[in-house]
PDB file of C-alpha atoms in Angstrom:
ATOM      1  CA  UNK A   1       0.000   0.000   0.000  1.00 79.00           C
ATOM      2  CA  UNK A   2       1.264   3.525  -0.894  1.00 89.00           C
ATOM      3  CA  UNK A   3       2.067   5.979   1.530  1.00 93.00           C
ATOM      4  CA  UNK A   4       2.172   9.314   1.376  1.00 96.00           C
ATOM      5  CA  UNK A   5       4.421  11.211   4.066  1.00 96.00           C
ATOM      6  CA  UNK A   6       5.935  14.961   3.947  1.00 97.00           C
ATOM      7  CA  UNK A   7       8.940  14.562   4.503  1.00 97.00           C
ATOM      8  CA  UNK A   8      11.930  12.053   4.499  1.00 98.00           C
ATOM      9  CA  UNK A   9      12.323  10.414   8.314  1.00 97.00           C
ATOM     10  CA  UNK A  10      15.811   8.098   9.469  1.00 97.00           C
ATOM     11  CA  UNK A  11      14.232   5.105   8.080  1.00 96.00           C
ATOM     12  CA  UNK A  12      13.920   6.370   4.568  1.00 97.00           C
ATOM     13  CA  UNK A  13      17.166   8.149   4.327  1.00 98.00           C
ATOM     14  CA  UNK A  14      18.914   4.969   5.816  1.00 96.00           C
ATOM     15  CA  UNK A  15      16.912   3.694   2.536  1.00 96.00           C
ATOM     16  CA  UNK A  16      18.380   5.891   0.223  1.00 97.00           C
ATOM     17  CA  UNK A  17      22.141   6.373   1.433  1.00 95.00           C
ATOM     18  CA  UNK A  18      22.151   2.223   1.274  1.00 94.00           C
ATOM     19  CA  UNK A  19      20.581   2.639  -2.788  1.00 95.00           C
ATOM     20  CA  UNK A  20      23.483   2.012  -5.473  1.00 93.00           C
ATOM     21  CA  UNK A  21      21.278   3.466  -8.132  1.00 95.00           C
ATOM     22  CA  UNK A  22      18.000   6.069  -8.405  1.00 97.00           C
ATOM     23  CA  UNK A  23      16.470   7.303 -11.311  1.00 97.00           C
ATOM     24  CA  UNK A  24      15.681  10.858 -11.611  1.00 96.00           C
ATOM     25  CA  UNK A  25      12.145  12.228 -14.041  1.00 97.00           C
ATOM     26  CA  UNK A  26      12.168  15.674 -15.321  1.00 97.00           C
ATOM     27  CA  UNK A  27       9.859  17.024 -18.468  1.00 95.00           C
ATOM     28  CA  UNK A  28       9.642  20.382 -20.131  1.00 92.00           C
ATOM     29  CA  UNK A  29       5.902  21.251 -21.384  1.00 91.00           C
ATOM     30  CA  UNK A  30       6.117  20.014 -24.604  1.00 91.00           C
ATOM     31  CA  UNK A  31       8.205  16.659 -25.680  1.00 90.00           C
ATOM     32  CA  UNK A  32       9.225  13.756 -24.259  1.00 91.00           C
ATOM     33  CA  UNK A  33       9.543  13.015 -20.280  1.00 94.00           C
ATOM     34  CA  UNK A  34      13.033  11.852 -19.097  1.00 94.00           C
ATOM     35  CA  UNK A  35      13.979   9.164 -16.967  1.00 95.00           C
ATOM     36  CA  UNK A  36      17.933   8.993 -16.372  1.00 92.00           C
ATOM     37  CA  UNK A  37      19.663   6.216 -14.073  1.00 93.00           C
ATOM     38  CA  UNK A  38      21.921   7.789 -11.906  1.00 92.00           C
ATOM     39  CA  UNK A  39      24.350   5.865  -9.589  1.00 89.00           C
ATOM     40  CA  UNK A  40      27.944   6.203  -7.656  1.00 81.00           C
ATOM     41  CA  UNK A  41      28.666   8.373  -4.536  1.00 87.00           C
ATOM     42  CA  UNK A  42      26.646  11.545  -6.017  1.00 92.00           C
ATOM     43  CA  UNK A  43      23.608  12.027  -4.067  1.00 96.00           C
ATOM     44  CA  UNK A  44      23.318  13.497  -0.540  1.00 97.00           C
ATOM     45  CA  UNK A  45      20.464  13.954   1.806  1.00 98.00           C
ATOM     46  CA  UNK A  46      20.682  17.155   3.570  1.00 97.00           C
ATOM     47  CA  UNK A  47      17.803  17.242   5.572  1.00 98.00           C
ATOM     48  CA  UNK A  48      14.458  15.851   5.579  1.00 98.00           C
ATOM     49  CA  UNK A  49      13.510  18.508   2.734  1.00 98.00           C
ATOM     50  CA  UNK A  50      16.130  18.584   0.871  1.00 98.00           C
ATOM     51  CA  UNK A  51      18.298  16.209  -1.130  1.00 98.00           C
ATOM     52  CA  UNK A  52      21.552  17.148  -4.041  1.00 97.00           C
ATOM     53  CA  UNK A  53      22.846  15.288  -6.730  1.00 96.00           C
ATOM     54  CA  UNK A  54      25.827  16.179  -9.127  1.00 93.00           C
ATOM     55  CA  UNK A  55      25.193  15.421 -12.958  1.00 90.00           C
ATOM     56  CA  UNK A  56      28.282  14.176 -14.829  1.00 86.00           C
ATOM     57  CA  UNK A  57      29.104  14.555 -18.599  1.00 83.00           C
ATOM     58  CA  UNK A  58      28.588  11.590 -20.906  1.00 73.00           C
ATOM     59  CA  UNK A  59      25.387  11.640 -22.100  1.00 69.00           C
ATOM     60  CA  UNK A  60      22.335  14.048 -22.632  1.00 77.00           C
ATOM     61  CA  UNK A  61      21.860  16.784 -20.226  1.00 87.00           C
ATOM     62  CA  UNK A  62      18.096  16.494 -20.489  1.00 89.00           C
ATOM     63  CA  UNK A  63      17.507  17.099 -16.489  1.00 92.00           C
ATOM     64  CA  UNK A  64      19.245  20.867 -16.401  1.00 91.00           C
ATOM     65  CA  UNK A  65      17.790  21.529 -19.694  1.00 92.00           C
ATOM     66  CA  UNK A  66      14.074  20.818 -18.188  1.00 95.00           C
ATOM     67  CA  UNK A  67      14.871  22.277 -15.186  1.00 95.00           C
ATOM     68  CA  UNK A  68      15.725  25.800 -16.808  1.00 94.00           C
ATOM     69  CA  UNK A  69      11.798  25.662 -17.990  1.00 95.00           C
ATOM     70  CA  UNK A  70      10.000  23.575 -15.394  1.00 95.00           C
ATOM     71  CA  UNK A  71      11.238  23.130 -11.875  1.00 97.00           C
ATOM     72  CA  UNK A  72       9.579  19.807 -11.084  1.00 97.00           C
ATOM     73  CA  UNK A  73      11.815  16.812 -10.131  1.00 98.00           C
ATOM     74  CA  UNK A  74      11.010  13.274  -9.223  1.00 98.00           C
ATOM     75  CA  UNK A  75      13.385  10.582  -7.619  1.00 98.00           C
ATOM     76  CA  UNK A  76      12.642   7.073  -7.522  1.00 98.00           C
ATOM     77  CA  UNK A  77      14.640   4.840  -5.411  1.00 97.00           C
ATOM     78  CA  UNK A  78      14.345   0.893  -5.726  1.00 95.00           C
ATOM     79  CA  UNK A  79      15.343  -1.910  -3.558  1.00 94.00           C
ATOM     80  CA  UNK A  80      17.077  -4.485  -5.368  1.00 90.00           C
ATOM     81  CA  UNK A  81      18.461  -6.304  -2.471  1.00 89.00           C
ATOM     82  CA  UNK A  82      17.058  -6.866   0.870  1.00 87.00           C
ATOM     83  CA  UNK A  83      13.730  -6.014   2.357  1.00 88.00           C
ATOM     84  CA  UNK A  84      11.485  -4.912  -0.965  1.00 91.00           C
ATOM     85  CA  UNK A  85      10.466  -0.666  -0.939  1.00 95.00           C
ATOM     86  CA  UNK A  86       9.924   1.720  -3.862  1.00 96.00           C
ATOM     87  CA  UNK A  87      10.687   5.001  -2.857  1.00 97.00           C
ATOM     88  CA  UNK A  88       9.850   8.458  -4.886  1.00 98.00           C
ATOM     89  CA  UNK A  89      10.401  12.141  -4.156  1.00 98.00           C
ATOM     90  CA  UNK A  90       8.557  14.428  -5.487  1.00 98.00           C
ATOM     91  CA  UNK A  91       9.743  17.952  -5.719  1.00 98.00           C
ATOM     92  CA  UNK A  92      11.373  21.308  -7.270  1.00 98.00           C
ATOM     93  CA  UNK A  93      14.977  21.207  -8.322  1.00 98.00           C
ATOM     94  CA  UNK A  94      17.530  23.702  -9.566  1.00 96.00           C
ATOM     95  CA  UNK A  95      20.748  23.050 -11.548  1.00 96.00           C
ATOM     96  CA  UNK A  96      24.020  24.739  -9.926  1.00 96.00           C
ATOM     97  CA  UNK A  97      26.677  25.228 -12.925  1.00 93.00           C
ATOM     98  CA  UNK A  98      30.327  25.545 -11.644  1.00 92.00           C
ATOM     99  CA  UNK A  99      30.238  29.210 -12.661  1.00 94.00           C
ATOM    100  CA  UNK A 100      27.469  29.554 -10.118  1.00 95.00           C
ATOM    101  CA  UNK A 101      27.693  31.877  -6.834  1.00 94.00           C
ATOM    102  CA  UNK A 102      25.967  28.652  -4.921  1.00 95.00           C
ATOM    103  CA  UNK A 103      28.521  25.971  -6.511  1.00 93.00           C
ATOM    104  CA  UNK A 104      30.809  26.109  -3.989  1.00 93.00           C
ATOM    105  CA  UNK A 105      28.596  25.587  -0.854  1.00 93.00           C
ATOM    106  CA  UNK A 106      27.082  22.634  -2.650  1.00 94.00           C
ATOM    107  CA  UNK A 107      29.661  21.320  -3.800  1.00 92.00           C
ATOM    108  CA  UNK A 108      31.696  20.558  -0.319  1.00 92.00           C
ATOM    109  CA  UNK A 109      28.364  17.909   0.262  1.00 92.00           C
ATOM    110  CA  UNK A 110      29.863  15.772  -2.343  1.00 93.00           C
ATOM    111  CA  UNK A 111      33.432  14.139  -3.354  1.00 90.00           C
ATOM    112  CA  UNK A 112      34.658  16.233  -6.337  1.00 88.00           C
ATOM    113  CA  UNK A 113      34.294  14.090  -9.665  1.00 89.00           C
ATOM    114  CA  UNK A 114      36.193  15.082 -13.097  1.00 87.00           C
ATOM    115  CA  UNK A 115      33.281  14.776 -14.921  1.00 87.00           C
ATOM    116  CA  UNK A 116      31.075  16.890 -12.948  1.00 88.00           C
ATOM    117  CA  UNK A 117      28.612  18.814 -15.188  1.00 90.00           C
ATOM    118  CA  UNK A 118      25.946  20.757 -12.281  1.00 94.00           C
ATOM    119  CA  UNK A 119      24.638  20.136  -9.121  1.00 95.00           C
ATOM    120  CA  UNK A 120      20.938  19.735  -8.651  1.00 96.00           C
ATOM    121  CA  UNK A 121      19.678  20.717  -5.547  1.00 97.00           C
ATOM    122  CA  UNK A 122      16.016  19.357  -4.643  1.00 98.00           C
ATOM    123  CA  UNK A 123      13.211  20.712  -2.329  1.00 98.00           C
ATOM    124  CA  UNK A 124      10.599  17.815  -1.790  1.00 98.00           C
ATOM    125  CA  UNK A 125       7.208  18.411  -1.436  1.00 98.00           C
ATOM    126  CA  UNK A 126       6.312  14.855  -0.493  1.00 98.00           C
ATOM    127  CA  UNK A 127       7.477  11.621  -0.821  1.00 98.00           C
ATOM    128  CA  UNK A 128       5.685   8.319  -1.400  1.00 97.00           C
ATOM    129  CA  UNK A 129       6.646   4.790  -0.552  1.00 96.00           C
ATOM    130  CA  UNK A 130       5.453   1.535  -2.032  1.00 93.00           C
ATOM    131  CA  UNK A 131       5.761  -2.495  -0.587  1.00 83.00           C
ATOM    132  CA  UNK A 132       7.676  -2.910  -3.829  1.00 72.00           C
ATOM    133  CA  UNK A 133       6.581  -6.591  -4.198  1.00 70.00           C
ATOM    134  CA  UNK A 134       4.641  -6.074  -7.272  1.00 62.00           C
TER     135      UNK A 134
END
């Protein structure tokens, strides 16, 4: 059964931080939604509102292109080993370029990365959790 809560509690961080891989959903108005697979040491929860990621080159950069027209953000965290739980955040994001005034606060959260493209930092509205069995 879904559950809806406001805001991320111990037992769901200790969820995420313990998640090798999350998937992050972004769309602009008009064209396709995007799911990417993100993985590695590059997300941090900083609080029970707020959670950052850094984006690395390689591929698209669909999610700071979206984000420059549409702020809304969702996270989905699955458990592939151990008890079963589907997590997603729901929220408002904003991508940090290096050239940024904020970059450097952010990025002390996070081990520095050659690839680094932004930092996306995330204020959650809600999240909702799900037994994950199906």
């Amino acid at each position: 059964m879904t559950k809806r809560i406001e805001e991320l509690n111990d037992k769901l961080i200790a969820f995420i931080e313990a998640q090798q891989l999350f998937f992050v959903g972004t769309a602009a108005p008009d064209g396709p939604i995007n799911v990417s697979p993100k993985g590695g040491d590059c997300l941090k929860v900083l609080s029970s509102q707020q959670i950052i990621w850094l984006n690395y080159t390689g591929s698209g950069n669909e999610t700071a292109a979206h984000l420059r027209v549409s702020d809304r953000v969702t996270l989905m965290f699955c458990a592939f080993d151990g008890s079963p739980m589907i997590l997603r955040c729901y929220g408002r994001a904003t991508a940090i370029h290096q050239r940024d005034a904020l970059w450097q606060q952010y990025s002390e959260q996070l081990p520095a990365h050659p690839s680094a493209r932004q930092l996306v930092v995330m204020d959650l509205d809600f999240v909702l959790t799900s037994c994950g069995f199906g």
